PDB file of C-alpha atoms in Angstrom:
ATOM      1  CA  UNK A   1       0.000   0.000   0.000  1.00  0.00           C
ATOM      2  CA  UNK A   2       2.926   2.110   0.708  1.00  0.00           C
ATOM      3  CA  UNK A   3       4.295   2.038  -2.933  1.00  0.00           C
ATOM      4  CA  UNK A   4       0.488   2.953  -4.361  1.00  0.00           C
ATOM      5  CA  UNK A   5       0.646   6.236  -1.932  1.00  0.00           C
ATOM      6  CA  UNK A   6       4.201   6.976  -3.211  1.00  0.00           C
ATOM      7  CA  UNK A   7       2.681   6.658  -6.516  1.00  0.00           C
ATOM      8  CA  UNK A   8      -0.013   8.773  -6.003  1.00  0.00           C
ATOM      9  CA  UNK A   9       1.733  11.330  -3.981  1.00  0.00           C
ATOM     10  CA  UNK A  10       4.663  11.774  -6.710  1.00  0.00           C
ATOM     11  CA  UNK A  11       1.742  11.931  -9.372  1.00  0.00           C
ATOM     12  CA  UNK A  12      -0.294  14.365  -7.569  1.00  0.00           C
ATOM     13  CA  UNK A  13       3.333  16.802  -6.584  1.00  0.00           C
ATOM     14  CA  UNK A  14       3.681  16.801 -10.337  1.00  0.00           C
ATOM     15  CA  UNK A  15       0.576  17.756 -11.231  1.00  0.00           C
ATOM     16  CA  UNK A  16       0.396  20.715  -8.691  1.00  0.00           C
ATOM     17  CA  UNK A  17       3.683  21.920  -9.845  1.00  0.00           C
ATOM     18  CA  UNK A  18       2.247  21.633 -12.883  1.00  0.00           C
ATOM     19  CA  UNK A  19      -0.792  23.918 -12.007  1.00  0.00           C
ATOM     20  CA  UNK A  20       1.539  26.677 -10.148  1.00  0.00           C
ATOM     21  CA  UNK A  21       3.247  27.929 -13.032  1.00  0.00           C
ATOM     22  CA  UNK A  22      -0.318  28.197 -14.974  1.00  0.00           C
ATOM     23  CA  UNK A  23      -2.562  32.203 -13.724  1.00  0.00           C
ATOM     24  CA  UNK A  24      -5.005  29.331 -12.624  1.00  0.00           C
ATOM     25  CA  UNK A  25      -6.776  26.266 -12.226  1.00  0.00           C
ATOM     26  CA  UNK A  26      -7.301  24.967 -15.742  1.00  0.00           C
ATOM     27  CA  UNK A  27     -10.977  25.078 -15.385  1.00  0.00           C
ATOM     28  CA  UNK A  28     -13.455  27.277 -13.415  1.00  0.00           C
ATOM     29  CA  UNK A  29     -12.822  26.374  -9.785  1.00  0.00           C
ATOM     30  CA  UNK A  30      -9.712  27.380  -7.754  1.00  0.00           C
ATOM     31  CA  UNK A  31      -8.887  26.194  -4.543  1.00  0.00           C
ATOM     32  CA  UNK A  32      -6.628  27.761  -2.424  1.00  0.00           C
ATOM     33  CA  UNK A  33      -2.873  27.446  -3.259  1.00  0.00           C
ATOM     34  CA  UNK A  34      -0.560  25.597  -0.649  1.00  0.00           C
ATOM     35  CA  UNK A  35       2.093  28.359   0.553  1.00  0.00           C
ATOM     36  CA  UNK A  36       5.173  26.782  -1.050  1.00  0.00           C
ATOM     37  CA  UNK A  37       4.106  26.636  -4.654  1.00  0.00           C
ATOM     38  CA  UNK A  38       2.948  30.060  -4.924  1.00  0.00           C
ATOM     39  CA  UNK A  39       4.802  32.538  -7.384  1.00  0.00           C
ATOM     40  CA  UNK A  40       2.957  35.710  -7.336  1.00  0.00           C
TER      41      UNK A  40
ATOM     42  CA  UNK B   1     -15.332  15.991  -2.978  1.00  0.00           C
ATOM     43  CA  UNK B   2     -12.482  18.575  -1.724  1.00  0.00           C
ATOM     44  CA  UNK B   3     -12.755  17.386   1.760  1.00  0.00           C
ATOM     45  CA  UNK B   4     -12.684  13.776   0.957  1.00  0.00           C
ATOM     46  CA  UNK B   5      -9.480  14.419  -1.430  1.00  0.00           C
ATOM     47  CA  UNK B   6      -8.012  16.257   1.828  1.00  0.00           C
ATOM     48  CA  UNK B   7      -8.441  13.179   3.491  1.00  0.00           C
ATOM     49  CA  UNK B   8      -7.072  10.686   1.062  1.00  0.00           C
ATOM     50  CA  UNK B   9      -3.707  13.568   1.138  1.00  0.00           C
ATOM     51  CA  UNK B  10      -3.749  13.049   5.227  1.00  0.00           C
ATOM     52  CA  UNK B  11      -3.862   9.364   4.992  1.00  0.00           C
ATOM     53  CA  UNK B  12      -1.191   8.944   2.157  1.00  0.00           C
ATOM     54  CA  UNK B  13       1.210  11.931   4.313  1.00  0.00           C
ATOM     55  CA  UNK B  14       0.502   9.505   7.581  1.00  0.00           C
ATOM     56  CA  UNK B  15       1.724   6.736   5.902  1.00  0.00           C
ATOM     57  CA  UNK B  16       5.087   8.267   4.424  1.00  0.00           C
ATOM     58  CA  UNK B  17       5.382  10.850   7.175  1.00  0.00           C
ATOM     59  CA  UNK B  18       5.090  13.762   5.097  1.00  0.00           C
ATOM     60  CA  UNK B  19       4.599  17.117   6.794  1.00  0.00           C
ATOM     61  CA  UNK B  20       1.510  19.399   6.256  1.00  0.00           C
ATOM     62  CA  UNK B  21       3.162  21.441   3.749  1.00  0.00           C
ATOM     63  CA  UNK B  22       3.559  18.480   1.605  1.00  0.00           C
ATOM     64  CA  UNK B  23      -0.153  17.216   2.232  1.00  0.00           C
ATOM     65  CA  UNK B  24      -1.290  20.137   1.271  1.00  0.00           C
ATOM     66  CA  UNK B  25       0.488  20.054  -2.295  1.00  0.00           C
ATOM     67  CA  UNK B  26      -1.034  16.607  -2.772  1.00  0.00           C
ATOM     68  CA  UNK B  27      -4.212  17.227  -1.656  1.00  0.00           C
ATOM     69  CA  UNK B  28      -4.151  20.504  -4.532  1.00  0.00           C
ATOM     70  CA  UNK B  29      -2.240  17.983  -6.617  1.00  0.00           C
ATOM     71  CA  UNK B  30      -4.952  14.977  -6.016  1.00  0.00           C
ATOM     72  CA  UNK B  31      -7.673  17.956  -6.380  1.00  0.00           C
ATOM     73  CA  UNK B  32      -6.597  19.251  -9.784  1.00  0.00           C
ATOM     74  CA  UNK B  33      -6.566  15.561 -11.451  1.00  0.00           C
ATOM     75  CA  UNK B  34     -10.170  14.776 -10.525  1.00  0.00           C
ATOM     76  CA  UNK B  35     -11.412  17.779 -11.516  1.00  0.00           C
ATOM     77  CA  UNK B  36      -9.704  18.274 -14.890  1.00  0.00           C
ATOM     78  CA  UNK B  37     -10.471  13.941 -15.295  1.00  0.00           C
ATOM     79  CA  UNK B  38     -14.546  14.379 -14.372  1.00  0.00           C
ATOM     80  CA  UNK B  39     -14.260  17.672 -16.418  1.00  0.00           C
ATOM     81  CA  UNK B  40     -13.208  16.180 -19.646  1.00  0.00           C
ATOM     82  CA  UNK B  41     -14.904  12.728 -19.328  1.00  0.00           C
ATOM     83  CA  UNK B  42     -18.188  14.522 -19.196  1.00  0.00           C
ATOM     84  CA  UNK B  43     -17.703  16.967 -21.572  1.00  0.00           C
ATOM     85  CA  UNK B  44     -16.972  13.701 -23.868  1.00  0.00           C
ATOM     86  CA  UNK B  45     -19.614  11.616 -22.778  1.00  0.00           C
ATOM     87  CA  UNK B  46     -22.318  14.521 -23.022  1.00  0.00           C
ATOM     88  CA  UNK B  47     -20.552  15.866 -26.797  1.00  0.00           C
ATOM     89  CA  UNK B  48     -21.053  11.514 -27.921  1.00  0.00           C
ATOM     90  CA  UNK B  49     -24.893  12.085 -27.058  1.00  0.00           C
ATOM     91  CA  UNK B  50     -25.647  15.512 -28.927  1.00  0.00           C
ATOM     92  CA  UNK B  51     -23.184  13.346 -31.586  1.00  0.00           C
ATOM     93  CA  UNK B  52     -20.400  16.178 -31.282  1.00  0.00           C
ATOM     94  CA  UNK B  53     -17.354  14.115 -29.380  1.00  0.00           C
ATOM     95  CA  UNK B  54     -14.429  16.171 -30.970  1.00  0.00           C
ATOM     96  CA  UNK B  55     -16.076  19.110 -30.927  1.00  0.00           C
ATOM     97  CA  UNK B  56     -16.828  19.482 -27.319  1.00  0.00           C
ATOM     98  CA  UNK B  57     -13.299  17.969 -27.285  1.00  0.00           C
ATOM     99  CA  UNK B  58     -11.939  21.135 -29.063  1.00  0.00           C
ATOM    100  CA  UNK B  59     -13.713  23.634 -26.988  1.00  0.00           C
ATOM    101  CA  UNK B  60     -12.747  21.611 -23.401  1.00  0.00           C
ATOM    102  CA  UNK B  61      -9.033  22.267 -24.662  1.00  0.00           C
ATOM    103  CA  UNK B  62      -8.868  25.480 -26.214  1.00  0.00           C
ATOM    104  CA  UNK B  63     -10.722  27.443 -23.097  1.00  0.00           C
ATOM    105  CA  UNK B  64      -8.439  25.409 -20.645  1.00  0.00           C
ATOM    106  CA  UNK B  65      -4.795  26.045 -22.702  1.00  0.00           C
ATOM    107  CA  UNK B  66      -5.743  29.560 -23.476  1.00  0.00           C
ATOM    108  CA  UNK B  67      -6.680  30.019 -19.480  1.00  0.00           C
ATOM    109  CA  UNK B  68      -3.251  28.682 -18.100  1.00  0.00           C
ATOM    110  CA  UNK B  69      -2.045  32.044 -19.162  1.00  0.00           C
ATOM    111  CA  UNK B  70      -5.132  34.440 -19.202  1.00  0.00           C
ATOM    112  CA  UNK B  71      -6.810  33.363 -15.946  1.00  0.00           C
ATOM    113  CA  UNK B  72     -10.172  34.327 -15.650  1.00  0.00           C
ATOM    114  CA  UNK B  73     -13.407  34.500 -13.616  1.00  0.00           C
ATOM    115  CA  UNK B  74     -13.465  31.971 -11.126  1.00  0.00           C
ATOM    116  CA  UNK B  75     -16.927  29.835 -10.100  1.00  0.00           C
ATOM    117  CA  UNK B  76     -17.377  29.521  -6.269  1.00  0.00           C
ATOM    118  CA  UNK B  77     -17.614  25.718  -5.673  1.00  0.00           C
ATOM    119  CA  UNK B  78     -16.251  23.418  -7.977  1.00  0.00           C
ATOM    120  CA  UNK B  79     -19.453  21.607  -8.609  1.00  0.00           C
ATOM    121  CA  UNK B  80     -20.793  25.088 -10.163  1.00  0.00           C
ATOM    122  CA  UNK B  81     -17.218  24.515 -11.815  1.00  0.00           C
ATOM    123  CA  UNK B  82     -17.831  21.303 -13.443  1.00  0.00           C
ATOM    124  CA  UNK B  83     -21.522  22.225 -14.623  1.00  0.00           C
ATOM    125  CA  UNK B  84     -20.451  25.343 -16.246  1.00  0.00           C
ATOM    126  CA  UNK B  85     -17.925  23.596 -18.002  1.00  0.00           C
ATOM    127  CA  UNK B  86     -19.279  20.957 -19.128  1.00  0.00           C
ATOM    128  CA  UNK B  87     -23.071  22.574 -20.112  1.00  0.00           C
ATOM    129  CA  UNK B  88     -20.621  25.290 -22.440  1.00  0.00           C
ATOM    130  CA  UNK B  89     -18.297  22.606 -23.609  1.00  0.00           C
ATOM    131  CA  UNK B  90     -21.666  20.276 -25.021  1.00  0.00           C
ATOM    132  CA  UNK B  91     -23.621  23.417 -25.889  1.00  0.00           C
ATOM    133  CA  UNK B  92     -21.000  24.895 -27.802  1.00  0.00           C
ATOM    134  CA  UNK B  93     -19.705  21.705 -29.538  1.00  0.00           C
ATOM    135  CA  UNK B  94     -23.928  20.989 -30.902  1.00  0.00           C
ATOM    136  CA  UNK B  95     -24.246  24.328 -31.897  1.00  0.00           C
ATOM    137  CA  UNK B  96     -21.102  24.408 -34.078  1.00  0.00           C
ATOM    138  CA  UNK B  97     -22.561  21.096 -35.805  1.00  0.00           C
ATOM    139  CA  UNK B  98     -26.384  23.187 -35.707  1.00  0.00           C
ATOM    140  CA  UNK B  99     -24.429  26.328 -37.815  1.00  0.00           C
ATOM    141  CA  UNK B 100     -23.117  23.851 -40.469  1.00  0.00           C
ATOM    142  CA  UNK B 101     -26.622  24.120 -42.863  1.00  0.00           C
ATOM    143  CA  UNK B 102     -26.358  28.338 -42.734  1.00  0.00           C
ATOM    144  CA  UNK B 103     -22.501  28.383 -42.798  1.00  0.00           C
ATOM    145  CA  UNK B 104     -20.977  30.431 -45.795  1.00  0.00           C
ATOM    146  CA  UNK B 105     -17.375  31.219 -45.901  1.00  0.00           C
ATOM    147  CA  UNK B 106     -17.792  35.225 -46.129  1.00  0.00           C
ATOM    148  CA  UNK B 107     -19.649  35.281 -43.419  1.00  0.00           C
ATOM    149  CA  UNK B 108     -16.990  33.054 -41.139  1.00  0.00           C
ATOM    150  CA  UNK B 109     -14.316  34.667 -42.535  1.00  0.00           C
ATOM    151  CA  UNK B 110     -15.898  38.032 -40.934  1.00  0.00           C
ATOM    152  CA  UNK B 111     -16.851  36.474 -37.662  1.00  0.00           C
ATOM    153  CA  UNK B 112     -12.798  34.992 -37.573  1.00  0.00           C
ATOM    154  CA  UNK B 113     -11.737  38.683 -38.105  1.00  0.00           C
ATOM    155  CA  UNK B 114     -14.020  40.254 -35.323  1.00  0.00           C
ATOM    156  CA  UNK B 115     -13.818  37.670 -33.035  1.00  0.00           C
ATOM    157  CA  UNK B 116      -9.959  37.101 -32.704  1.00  0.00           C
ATOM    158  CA  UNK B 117     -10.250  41.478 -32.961  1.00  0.00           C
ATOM    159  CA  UNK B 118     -11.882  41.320 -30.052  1.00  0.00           C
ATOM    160  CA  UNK B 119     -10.490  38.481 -28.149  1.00  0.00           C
ATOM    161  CA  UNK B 120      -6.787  40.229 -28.336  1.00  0.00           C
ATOM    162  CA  UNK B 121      -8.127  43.547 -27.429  1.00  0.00           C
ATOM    163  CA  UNK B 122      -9.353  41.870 -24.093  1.00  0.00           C
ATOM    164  CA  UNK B 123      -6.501  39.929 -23.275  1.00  0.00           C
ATOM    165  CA  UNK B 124      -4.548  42.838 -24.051  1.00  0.00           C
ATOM    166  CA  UNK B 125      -6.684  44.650 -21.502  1.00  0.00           C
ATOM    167  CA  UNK B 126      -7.618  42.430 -19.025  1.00  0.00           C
ATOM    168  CA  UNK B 127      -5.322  39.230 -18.850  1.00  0.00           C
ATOM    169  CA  UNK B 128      -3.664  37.778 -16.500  1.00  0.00           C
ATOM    170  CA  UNK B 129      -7.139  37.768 -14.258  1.00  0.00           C
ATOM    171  CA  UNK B 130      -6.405  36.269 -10.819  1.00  0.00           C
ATOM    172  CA  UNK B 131      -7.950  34.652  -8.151  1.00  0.00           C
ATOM    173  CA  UNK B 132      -8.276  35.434  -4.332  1.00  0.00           C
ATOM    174  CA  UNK B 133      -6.753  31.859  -4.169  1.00  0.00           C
ATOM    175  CA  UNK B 134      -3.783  32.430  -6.179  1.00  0.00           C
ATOM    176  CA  UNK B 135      -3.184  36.373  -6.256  1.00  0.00           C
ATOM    177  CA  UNK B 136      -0.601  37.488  -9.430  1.00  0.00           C
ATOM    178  CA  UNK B 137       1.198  40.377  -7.629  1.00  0.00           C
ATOM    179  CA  UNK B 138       4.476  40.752  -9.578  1.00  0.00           C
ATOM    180  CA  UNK B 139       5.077  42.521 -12.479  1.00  0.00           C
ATOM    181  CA  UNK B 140       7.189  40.018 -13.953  1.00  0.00           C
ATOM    182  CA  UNK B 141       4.795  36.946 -13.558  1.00  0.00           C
ATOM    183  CA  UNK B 142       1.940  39.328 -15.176  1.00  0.00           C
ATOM    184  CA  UNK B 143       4.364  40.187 -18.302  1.00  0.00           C
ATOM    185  CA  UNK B 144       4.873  36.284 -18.494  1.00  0.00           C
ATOM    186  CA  UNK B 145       1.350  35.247 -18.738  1.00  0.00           C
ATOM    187  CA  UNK B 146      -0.355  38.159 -21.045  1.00  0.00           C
ATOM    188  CA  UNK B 147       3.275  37.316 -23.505  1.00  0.00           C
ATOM    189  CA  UNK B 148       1.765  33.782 -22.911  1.00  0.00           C
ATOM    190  CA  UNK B 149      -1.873  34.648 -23.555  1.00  0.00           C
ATOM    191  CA  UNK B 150      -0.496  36.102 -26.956  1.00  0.00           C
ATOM    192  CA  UNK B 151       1.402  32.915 -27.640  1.00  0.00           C
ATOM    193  CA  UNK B 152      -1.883  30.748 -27.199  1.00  0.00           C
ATOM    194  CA  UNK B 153      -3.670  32.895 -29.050  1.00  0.00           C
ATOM    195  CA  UNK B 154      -1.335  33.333 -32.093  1.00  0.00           C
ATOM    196  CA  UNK B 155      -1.256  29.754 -32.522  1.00  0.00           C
ATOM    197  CA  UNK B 156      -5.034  29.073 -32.186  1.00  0.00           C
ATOM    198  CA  UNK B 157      -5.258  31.652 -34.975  1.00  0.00           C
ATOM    199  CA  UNK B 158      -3.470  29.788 -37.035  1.00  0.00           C
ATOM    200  CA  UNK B 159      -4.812  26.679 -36.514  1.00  0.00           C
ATOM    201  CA  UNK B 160      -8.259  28.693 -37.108  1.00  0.00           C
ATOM    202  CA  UNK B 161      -6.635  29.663 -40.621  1.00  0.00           C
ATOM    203  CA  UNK B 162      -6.090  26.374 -41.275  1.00  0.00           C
ATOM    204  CA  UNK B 163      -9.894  24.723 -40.256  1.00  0.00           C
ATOM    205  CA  UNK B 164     -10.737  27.347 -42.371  1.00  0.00           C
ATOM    206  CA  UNK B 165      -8.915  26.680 -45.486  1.00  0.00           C
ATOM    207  CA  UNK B 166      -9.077  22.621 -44.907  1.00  0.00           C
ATOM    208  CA  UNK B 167     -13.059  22.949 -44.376  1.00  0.00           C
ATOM    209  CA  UNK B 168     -13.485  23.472 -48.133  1.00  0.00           C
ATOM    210  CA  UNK B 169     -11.918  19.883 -49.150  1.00  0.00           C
ATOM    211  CA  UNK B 170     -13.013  18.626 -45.866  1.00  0.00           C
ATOM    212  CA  UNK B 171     -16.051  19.078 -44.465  1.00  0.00           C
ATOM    213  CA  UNK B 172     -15.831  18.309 -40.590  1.00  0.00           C
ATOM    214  CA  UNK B 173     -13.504  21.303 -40.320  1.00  0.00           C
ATOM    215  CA  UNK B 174     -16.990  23.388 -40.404  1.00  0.00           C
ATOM    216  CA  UNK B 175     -17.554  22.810 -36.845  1.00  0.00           C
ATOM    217  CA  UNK B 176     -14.082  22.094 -35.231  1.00  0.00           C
ATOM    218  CA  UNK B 177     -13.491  25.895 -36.575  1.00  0.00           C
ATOM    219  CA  UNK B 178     -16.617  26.612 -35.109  1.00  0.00           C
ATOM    220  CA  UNK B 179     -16.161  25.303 -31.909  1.00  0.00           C
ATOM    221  CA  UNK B 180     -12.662  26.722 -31.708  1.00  0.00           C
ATOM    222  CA  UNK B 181     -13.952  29.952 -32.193  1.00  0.00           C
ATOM    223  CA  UNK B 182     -17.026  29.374 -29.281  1.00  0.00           C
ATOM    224  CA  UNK B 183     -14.095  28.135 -27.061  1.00  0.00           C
ATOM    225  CA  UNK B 184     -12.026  31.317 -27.249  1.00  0.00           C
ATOM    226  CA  UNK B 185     -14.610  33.736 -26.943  1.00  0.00           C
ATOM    227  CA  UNK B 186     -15.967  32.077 -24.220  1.00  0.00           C
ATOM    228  CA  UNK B 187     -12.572  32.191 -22.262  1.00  0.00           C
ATOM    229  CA  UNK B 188     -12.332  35.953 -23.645  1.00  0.00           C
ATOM    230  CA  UNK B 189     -15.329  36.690 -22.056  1.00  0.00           C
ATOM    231  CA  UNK B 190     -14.424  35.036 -18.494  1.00  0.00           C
ATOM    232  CA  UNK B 191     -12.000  37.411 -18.386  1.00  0.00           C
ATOM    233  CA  UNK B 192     -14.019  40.648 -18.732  1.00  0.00           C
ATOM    234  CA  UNK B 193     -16.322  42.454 -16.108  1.00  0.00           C
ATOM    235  CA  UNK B 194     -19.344  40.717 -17.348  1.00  0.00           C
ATOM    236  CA  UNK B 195     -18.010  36.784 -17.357  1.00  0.00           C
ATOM    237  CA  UNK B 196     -16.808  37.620 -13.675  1.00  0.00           C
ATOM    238  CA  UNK B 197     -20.609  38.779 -12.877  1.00  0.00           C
ATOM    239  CA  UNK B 198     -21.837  35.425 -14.642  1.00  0.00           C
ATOM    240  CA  UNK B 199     -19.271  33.490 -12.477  1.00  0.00           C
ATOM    241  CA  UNK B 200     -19.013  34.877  -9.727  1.00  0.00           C
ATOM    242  CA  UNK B 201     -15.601  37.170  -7.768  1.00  0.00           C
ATOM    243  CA  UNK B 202     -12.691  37.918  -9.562  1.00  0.00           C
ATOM    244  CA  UNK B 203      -9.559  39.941  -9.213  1.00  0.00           C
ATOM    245  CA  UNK B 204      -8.359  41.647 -12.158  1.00  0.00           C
ATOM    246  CA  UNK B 205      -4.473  42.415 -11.801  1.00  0.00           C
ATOM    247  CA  UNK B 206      -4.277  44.241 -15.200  1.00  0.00           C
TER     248      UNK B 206
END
């Protein structure tokens, strides 16, 4: 179970970094931005 | 849905002993993935039924590239979200298949012209538009994004150009210009005064 929740957790970092350098969230919704990937 | 994501990001940081910086980034990480997966599956499913897959396709796309660098008008719940976007992203993909009978390439070649007029007057006036949630406060991020915005926009244009020539050997082109034009003045108009009224707050940084 450990290696699924690496996985996921690698998937999901790389996604958000992914995200952070975009204005927004790709659709209509955004959630609030964790501290350390913000580049205002 | 958010909260249960937040838990799934507490229960996978317990388990590699993360700290709450880090759950937070999958939890936004986790949060991003469903949305832009149930986003897009619907808009696909719902575009097979009004018998306009790639078309809804096309619009899902070009509002999303076009708004990594413009921003825009932000919904308040991400349910509200995922209806908006998927209602436009079907509407917009049968209605470019409904033009098809009445389409005549004088009149598209006008509605290109003012369109894309209009679309890079607004980004150059509005874009980037930012959120409460993630604020765009320096100068040189907001020179990045609206150069960016042009980039997007540039290339759609030509693309555009190209439906547009290829639509006289090849029919489906009709609507995939169509709906590329619906997509990007839909996005244009998220960014102005009126799409922010529509969707609720916004910030505009320009």
């Amino acid at each position: 179970m450990k290696k699924v929740y690496g996985l996921v957790a690698a998937l999901s970092t790389l996604v958000a970094a992914m995200i952070a350098s975009s204005a927004c969230f790709l659709f209509f919704y955004q959630p609030e931005e964790p501290a350390s990937l913000r580049d205002e | 849905m958010e909260k249960i994501l937040r838990g799934l990001a507490h229960k996978i940081s317990l388990s590699l002993g993360y700290d709450s910086e880090k759950e937070a980034v999958i939890a936004y990480g986790l949060f991003a993935m469903m949305q832009i997966g149930i986003t897009i599956v619907l808009a696909f499913l719902f575009g097979l039924i009004v018998g306009a897959p790639v078309e809804a396709m096309i619009v899902c796309f070009s509002v999303s590239i076009f708004r990594k660098y413009s921003g825009g008008a932000h919904a308040h719940d991400a349910m509200f979200c995922t209806v908006i976007s998927v209602v436009y992203c079907t509407f917009a993909a049968w209605l470019s298949k409904q033009l098809i009978p009445i389409y005549h390439p004088y009149a598209m070649f006008i509605a290109i012209a003012l369109v894309y007029g209009l679309v890079f007057w607004i980004t150059y006036r509005y874009a980037p538009v930012d959120s409460p949630n993630k604020p765009i406060k320096s100068e040189q991020k907001i020179k990045r994004m609206r150069k960016g915005s042009f980039i997007i926009l540039s290339t759609y244009m030509a693309l555009q150009l190209f439906f547009y020539g290829a639509s006289s050997h090849w029919p489906a082109f009709l609507s995939y210009g169509i709906s590329l034009l619906l997509g990007i003045g839909w996005q244009a108009f998220t960014l102005t005064p009126l799409g922010a009224i529509l969707l609720g707050k916004r910030n505009v940084v320009a």
